[in-house]
CSV table of C-alpha atoms in Angstrom, one decimal:
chain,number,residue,atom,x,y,z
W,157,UNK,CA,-35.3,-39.0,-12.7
W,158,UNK,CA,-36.2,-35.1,-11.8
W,159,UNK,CA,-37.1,-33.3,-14.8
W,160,UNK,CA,-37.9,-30.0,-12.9
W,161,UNK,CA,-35.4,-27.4,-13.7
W,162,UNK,CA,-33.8,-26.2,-10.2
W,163,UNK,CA,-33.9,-22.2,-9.8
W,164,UNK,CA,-32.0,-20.5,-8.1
W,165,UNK,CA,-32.4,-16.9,-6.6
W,166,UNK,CA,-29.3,-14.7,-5.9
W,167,UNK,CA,-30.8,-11.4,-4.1
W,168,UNK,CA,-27.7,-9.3,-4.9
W,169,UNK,CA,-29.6,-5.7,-4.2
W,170,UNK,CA,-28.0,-5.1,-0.9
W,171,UNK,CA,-24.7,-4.8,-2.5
W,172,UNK,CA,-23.4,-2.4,-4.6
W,173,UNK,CA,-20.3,-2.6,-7.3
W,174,UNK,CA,-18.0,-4.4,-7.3
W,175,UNK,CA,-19.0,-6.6,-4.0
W,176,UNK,CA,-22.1,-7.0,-6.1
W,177,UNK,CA,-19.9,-8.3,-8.7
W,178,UNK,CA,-18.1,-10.8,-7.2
W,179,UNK,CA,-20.4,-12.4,-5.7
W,180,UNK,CA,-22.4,-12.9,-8.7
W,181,UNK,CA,-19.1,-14.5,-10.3
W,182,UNK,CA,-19.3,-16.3,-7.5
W,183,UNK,CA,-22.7,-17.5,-7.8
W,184,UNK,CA,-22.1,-18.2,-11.5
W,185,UNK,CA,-19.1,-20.4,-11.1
W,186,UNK,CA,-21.1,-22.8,-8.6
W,187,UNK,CA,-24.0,-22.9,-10.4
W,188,UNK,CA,-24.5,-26.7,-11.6
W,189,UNK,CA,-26.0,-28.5,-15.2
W,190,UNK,CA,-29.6,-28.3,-15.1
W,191,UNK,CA,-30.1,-25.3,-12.7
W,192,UNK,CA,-31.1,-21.8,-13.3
W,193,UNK,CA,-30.0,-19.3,-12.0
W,194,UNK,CA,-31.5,-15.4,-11.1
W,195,UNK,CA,-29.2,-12.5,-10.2
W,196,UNK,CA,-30.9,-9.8,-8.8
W,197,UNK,CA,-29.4,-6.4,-8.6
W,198,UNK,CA,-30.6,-3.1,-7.1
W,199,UNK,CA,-28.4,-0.4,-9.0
W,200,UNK,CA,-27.4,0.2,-12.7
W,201,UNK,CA,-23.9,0.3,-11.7
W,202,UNK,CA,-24.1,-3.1,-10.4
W,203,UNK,CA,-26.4,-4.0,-13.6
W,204,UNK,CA,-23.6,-3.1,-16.0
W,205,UNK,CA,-20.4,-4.6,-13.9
W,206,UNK,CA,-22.2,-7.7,-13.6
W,207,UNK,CA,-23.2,-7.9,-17.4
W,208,UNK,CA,-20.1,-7.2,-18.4
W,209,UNK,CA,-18.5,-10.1,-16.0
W,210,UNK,CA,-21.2,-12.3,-17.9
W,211,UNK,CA,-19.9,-11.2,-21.3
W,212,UNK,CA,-16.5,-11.8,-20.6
W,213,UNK,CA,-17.3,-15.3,-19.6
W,214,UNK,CA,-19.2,-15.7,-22.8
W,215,UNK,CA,-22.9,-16.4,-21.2
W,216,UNK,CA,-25.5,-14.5,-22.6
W,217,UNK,CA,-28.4,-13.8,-19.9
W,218,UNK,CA,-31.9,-12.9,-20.2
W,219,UNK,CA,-32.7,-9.6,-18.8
W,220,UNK,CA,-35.9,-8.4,-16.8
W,221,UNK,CA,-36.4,-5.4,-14.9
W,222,UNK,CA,-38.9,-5.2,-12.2
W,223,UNK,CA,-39.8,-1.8,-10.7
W,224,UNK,CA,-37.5,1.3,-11.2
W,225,UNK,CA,-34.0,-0.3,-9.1
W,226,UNK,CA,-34.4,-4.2,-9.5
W,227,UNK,CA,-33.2,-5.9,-12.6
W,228,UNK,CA,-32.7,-9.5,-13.3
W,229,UNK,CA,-30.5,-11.8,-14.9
W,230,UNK,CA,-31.5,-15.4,-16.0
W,231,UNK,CA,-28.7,-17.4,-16.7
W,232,UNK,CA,-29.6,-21.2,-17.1
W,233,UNK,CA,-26.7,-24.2,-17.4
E,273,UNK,CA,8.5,-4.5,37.4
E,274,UNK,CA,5.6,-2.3,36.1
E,275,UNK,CA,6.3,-0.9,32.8
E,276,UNK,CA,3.4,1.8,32.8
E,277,UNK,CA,1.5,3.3,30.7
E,278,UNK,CA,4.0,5.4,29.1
E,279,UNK,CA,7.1,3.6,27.4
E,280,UNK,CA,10.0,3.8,29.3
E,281,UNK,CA,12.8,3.4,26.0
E,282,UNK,CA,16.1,3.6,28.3
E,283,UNK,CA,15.1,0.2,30.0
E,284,UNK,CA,13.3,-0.5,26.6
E,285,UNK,CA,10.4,-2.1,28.5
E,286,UNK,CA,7.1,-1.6,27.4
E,287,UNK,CA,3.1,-2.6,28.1
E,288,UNK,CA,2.1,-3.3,24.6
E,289,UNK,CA,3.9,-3.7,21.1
E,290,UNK,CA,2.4,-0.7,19.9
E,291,UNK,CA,4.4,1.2,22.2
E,292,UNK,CA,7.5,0.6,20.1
E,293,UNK,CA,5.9,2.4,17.1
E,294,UNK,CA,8.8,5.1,16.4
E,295,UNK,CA,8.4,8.7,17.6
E,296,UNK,CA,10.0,11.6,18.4
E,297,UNK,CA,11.6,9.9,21.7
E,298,UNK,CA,12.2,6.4,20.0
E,299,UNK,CA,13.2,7.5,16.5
E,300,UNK,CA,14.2,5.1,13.4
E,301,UNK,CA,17.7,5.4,12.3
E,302,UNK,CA,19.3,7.5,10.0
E,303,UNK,CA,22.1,5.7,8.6
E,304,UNK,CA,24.2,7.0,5.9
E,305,UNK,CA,24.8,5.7,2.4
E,306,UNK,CA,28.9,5.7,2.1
E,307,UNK,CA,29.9,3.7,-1.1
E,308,UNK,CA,27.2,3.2,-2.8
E,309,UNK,CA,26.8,7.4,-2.9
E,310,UNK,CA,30.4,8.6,-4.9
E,311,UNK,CA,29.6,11.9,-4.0
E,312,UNK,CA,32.0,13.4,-1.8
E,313,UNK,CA,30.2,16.7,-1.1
E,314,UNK,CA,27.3,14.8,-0.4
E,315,UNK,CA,26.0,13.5,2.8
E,316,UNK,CA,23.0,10.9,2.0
E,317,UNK,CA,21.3,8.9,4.6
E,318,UNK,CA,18.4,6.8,4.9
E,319,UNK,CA,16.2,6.8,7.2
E,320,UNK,CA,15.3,3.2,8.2
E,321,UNK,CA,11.5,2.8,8.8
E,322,UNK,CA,11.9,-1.2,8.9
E,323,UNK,CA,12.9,-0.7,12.5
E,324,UNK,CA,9.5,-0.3,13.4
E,325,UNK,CA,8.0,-3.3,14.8
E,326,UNK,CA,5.9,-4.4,12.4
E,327,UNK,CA,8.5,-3.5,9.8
E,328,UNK,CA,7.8,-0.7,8.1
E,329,UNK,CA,6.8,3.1,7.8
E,330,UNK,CA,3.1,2.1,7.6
E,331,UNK,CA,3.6,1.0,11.4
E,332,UNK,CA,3.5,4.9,12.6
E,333,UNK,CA,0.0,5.6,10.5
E,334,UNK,CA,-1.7,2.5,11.6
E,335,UNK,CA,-1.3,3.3,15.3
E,336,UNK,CA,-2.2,6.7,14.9
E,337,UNK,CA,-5.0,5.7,12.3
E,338,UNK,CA,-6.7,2.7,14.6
E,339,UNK,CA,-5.8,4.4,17.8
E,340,UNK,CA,-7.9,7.5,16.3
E,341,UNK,CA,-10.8,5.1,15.4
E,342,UNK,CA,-14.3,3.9,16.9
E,343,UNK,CA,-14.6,0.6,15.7
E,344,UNK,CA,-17.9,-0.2,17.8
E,345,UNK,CA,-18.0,-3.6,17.1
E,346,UNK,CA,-17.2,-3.6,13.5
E,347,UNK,CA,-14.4,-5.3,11.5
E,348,UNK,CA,-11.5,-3.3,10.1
E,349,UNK,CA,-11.4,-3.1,6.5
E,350,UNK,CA,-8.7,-1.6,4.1
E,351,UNK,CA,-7.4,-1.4,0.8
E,352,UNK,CA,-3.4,-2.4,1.3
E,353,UNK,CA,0.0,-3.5,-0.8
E,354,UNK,CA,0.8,-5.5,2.0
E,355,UNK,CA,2.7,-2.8,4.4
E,356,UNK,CA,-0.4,-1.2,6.2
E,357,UNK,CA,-2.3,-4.1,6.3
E,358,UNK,CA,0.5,-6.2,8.0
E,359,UNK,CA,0.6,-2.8,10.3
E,360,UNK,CA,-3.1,-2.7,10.5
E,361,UNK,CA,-3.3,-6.4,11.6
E,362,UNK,CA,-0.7,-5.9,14.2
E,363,UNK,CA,-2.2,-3.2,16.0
E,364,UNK,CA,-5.5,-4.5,15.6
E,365,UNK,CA,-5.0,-7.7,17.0
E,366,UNK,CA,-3.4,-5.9,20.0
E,367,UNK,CA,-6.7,-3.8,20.5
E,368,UNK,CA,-8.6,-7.1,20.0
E,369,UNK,CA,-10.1,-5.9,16.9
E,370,UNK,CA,-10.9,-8.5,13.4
E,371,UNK,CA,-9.0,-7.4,10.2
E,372,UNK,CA,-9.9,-7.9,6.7
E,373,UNK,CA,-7.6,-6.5,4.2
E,374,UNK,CA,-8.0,-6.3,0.1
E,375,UNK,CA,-4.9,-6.9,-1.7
E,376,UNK,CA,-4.1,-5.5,-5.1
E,377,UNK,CA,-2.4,-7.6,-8.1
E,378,UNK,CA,1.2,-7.1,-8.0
E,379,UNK,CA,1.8,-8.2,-4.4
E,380,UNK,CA,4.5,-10.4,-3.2
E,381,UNK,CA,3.3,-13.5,-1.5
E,382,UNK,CA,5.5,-13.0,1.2
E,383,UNK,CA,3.4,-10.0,2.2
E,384,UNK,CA,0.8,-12.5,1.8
E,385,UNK,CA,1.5,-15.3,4.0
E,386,UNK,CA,3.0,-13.0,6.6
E,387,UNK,CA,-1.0,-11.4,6.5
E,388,UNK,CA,-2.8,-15.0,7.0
E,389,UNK,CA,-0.5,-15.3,9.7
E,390,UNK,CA,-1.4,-12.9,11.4
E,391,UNK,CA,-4.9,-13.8,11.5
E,392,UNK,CA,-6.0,-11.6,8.5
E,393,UNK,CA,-8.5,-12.5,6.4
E,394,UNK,CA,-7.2,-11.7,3.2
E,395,UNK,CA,-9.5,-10.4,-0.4
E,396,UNK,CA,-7.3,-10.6,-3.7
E,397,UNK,CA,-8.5,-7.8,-6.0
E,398,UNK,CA,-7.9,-7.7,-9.6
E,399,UNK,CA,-6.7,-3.9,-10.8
E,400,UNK,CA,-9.4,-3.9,-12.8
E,401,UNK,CA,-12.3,-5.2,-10.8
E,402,UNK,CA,-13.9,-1.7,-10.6
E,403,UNK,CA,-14.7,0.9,-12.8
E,404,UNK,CA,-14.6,3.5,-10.1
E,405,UNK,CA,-11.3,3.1,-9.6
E,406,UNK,CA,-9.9,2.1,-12.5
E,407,UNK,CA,-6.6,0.2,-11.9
E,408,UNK,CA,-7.0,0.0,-8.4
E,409,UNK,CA,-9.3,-3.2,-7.6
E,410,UNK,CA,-8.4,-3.6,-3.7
E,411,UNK,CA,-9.6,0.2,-3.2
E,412,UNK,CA,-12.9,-0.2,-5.0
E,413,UNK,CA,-13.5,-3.1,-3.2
E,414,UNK,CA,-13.5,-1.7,-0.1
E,415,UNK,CA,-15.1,1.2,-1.2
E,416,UNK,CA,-18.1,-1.5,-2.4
E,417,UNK,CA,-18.1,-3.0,1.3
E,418,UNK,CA,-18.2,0.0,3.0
E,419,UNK,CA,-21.1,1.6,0.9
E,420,UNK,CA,-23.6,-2.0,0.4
E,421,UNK,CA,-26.5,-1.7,2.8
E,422,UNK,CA,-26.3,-5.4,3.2
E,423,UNK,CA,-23.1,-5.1,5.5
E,424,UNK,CA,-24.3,-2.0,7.0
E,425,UNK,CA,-22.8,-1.9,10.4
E,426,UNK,CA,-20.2,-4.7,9.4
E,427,UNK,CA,-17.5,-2.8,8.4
E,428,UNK,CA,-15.4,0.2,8.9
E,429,UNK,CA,-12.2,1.1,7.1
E,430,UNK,CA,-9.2,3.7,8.4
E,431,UNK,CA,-8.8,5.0,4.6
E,432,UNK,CA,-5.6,6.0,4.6
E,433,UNK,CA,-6.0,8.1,1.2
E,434,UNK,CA,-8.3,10.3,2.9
E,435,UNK,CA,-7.9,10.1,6.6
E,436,UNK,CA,-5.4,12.9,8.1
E,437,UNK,CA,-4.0,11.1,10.9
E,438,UNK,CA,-2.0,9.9,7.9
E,439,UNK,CA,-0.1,13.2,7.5
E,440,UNK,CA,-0.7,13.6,10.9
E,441,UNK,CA,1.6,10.9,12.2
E,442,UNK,CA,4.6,12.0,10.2
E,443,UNK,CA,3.7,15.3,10.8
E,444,UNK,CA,4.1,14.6,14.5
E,445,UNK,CA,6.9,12.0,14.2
E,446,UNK,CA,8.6,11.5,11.3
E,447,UNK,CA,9.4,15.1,10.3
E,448,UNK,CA,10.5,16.3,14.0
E,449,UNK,CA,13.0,12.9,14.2
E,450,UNK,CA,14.3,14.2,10.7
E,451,UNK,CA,14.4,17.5,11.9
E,452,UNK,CA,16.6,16.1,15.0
E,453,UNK,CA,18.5,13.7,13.3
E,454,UNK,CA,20.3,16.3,11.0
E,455,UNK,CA,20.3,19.2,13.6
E,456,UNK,CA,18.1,21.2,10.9
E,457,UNK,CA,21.0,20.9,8.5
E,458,UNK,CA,19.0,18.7,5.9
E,459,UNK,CA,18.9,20.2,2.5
E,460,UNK,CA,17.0,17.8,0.5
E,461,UNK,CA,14.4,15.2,1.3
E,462,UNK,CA,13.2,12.5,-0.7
E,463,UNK,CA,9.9,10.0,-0.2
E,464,UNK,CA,8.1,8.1,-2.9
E,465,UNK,CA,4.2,8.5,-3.5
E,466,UNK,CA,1.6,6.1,-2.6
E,467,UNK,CA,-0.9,7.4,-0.3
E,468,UNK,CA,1.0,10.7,-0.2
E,469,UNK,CA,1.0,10.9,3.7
E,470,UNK,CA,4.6,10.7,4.3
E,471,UNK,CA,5.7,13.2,2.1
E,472,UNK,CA,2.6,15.5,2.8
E,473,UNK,CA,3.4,15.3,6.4
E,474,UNK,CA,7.2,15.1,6.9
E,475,UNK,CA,7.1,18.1,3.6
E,476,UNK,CA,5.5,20.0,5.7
E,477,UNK,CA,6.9,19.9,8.8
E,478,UNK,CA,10.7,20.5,7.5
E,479,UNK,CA,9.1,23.3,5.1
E,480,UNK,CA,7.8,25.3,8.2
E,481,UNK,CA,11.4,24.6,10.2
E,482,UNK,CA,13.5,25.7,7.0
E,483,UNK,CA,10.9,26.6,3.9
E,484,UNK,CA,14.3,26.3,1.8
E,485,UNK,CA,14.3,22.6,2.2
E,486,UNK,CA,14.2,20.9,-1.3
E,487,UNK,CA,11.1,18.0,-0.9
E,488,UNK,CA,11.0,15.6,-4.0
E,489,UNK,CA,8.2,13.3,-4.8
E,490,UNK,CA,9.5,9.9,-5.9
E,491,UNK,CA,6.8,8.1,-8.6
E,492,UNK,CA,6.8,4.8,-11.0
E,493,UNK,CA,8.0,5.7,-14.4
E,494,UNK,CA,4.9,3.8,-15.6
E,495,UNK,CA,1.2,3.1,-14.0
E,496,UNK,CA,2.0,-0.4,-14.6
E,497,UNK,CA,4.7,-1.2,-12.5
E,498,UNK,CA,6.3,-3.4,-9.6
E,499,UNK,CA,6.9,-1.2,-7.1
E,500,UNK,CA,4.0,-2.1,-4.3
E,501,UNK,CA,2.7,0.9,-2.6
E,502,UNK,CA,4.5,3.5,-5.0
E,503,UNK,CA,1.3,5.2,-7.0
E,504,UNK,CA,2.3,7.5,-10.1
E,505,UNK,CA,0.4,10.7,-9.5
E,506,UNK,CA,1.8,12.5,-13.1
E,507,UNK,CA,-1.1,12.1,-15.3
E,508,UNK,CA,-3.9,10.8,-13.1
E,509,UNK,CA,-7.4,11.9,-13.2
E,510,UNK,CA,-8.0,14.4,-10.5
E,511,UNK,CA,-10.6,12.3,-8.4
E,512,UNK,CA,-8.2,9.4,-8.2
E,513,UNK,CA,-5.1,11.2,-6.4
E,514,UNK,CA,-5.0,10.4,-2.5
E,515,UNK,CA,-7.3,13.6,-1.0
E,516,UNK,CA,-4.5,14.1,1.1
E,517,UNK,CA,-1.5,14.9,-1.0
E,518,UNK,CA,-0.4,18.4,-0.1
E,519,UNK,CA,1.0,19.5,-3.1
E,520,UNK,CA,2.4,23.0,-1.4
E,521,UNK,CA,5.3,21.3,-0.1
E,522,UNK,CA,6.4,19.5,-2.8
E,523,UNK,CA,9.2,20.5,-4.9
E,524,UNK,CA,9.8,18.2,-7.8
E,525,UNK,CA,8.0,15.2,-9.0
E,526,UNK,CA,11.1,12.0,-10.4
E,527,UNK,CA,10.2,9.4,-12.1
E,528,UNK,CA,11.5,6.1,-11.6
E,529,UNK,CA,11.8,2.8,-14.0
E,530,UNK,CA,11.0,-0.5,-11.9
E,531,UNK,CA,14.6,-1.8,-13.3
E,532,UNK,CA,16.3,1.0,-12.2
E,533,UNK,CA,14.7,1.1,-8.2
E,534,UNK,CA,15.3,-3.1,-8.1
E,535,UNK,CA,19.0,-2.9,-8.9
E,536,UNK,CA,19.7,0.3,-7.2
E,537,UNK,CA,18.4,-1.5,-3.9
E,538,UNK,CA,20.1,-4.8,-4.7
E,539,UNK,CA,23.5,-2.4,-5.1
E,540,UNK,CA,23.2,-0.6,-1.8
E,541,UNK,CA,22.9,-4.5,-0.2
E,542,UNK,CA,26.1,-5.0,-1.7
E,543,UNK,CA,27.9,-2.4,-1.4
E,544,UNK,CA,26.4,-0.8,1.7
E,545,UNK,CA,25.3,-3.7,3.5
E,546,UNK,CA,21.1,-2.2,4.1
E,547,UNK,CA,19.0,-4.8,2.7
E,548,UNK,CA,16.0,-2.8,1.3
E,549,UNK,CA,12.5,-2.9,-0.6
E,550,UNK,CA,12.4,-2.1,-3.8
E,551,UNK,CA,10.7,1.2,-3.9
E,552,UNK,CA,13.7,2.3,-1.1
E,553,UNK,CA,15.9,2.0,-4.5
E,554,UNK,CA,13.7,3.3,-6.2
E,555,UNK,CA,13.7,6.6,-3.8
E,556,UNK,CA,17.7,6.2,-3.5
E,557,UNK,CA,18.0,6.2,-7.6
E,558,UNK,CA,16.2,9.0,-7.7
E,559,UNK,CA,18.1,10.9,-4.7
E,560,UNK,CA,21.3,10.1,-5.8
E,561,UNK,CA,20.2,11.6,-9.9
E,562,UNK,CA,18.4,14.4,-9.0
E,563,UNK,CA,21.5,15.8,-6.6
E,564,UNK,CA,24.1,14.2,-9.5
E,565,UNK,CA,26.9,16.5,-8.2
E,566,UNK,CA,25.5,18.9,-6.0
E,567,UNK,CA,26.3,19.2,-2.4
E,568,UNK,CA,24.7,19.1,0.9
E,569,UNK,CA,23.1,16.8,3.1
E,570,UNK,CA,19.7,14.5,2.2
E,571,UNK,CA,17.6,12.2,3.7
E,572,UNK,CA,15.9,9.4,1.6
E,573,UNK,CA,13.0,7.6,3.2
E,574,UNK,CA,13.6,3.6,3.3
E,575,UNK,CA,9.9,2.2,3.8
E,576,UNK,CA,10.7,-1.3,4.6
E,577,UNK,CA,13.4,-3.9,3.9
E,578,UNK,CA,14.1,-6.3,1.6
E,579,UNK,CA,12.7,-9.6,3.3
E,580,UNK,CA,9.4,-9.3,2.0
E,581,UNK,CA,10.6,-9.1,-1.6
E,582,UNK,CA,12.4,-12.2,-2.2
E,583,UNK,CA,10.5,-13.6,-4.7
E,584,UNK,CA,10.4,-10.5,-6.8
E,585,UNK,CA,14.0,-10.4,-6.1
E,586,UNK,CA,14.4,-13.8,-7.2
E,587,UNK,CA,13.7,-13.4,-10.9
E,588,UNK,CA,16.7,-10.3,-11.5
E,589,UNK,CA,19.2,-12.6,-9.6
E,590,UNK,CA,18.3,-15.8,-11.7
E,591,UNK,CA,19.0,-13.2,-14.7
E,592,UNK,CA,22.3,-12.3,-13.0
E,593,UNK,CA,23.4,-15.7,-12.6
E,594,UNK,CA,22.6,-16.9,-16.1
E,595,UNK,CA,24.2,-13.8,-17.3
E,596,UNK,CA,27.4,-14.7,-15.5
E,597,UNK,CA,27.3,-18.5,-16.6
E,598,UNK,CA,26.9,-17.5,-20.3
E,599,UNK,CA,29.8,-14.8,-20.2
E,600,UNK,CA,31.9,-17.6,-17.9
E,601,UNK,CA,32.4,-15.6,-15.3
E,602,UNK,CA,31.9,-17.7,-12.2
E,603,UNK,CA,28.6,-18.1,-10.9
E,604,UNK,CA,28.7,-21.9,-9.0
E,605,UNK,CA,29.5,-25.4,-10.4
């Protein structure tokens, strides 16, 4: 039995809204039980879309920021 | 036989589809509305833009648009309702160029299916999927693909809100036909609003031949409506009407309900024998209103016909039909 939790990283930064978006709904829908799951975005536009997607489906992500135009969601399953 | 490089329409021989793309030389039909229009003093007529042929107005714009465009290499990508990107993929696939098209909500599947098979790859936007254009998914998403750095080089997109080929091309065509069709006697010309080239271009053109010309802007009586293609301009934030509306030649803005422009086109099948699209009855409704009495002679754009609308379709004559059994009047075994 693997105990290890799988992450996942989903570079999203060349993208901006709402391409950005989709494909982290996209990423979201196929993520599996026991992974985890980082969307990275590269513009606050993109940052709020892609929250917002996350609220509507009722997941509630941990948030990060690293450096002045990368943030990071944490979503884990 | 060698048919050339320029279209020869007498023998009606031609080196590529695209050459059948109406103009001034090969022009769509007027063909006038006789029972469904009461009005005597009236002289109505539609002019017929499914006879292009990729069926419908959007053919001319696409030519000019893709004809007009240095794709290096890239794949074409546009924001469509189903009638430029059917145009789009027709042309395209002539020039031996890939298509991608994003659809909005609210479009038939016919338009659908009849985009897959023509090899389009086809991207089903909500309305709502971006906040920079609110209400109009499909045109965000483009607007998304085109700007990402990630598919820098992958992409590049005619925009037919902004691009002036799409005036242009009815400038050039559509108005002179028009023009020649009714001799210069037209008093009255009607076109609905989506990415406002047709009216912007054929208004202008029959404003500088006669500026007493009477042009009239056909729009959805609601934003939410089920018209594809129409847009209603009254009301919406500047930044989000098409840049290349030409408001100058525009006379009146009508609004149109979606109930009224469905069973004004399924009347003029019945009565006049033109199967049409919905937002043609929605233009019709709105010509034959706004002249009520009047006299003179108008010319009512028809933008495609009524075969890629038989599933909206379907839903008013299942109404009619249960209507008809209720009351006992007929309506099969």
């Amino acid at each position: 039995m693997n105990d290890k939790i799988k992450t996942v990283e989903f570079d999203l930064c060349g993208f901006v809204c709402p391409v950005s978006k989709m494909k982290a709904a996209e990423a979201v829908n196929d993520l599996r039980d026991g992974e985890t799951l980082n969307i990275v975005l590269g513009d606050t536009e993109s940052l709020k879309s892609v929250a917002q997607e996350l609220k509507d489906k009722g997941i509630k992500p941990d948030f990060k920021q690293d450096g002045e135009n990368r943030f990071i969601l944490t979503i884990s399953k | 036989m060698d048919a050339g490089n320029h279209p020869d329409h007498k023998r009606r021989v031609y080196s590529d589809v695209t050459q059948l793309v109406a103009s001034v030389e090969n022009p769509t039909p007027l063909v006038r509305v006789n029972r469904l229009n009461t009005n005597e003093k009236l002289q109505l007529y539609l002019k017929l833009e499914r006879y292009n042929p990729f069926g419908s107005i959007k053919d001319r714009i696409a030519n000019e648009m893709l004809k007009g465009l240095d794709t290096d290499g890239k794949t074409i990508v546009e924001p469509s309702s189903g009638n430029t990107g059917i145009a789009l993929a027709c042309v395209a696939n002539a020039l031996g160029i890939p298509v991608e098209i994003a659809v909005p909500d609210q479009v038939p599947e016919e338009k659908k299916i009849i985009l897959k098979f023509l090899g389009a790859k086809l991207m089903e936007a909500d309305d709502g999927l971006c906040p920079l254009f609110p209400s109009e998914g499909a045109r965000g998403l483009v607007n998304g693909l085109i700007k990402s750095p990630a598919l820098k080089d992958t992409y590049v997109s005619p925009n037919q809100y902004e691009n002036e080929l799409n005036v242009q091309a009815h400038y050039r065509s559509t108005g002179p036909e028009i023009w020649n069709q009714t001799q210069g006697k037209i008093d009255y010309f009607f076109a609905g609003f989506g990415t406002c080239g047709t009216i912007s271009g054929i208004g202008k053109y029959l404003k500088e031949q006669n500026p007493a010309i009477r042009i009239i802007g056909v729009e959805p009586a609601s934003p939410d409506h089920k018209l594809p293609g129409m847009k209603r301009i009254t009301g919406l934030a500047e930044e989000y009407i098409p840049k290349i509306l030409n408001r100058s030649v525009i006379d009146d803005f009508v609004q149109v309900k979606d109930e009224d422009a469905y069973q004004t086109a399924i009347d003029l099948a019945r009565k006049d024998g033109i199967p049409v699209g919905p937002t043609t009855g929605a233009i019709l409704f709105a010509a034959l209103n706004y002249i009520g009495e009047g006299k003179g002679v108008a010319v009512a754009i028809s933008p495609d016909d009524a075969f890629k609308y038989t599933s909206f379709y379907k839903d008013i004559l299942e109404a009619e039909l249960a209507a008809r059994r209720q009351y006992g009047r007929g309506g099969g075994i």
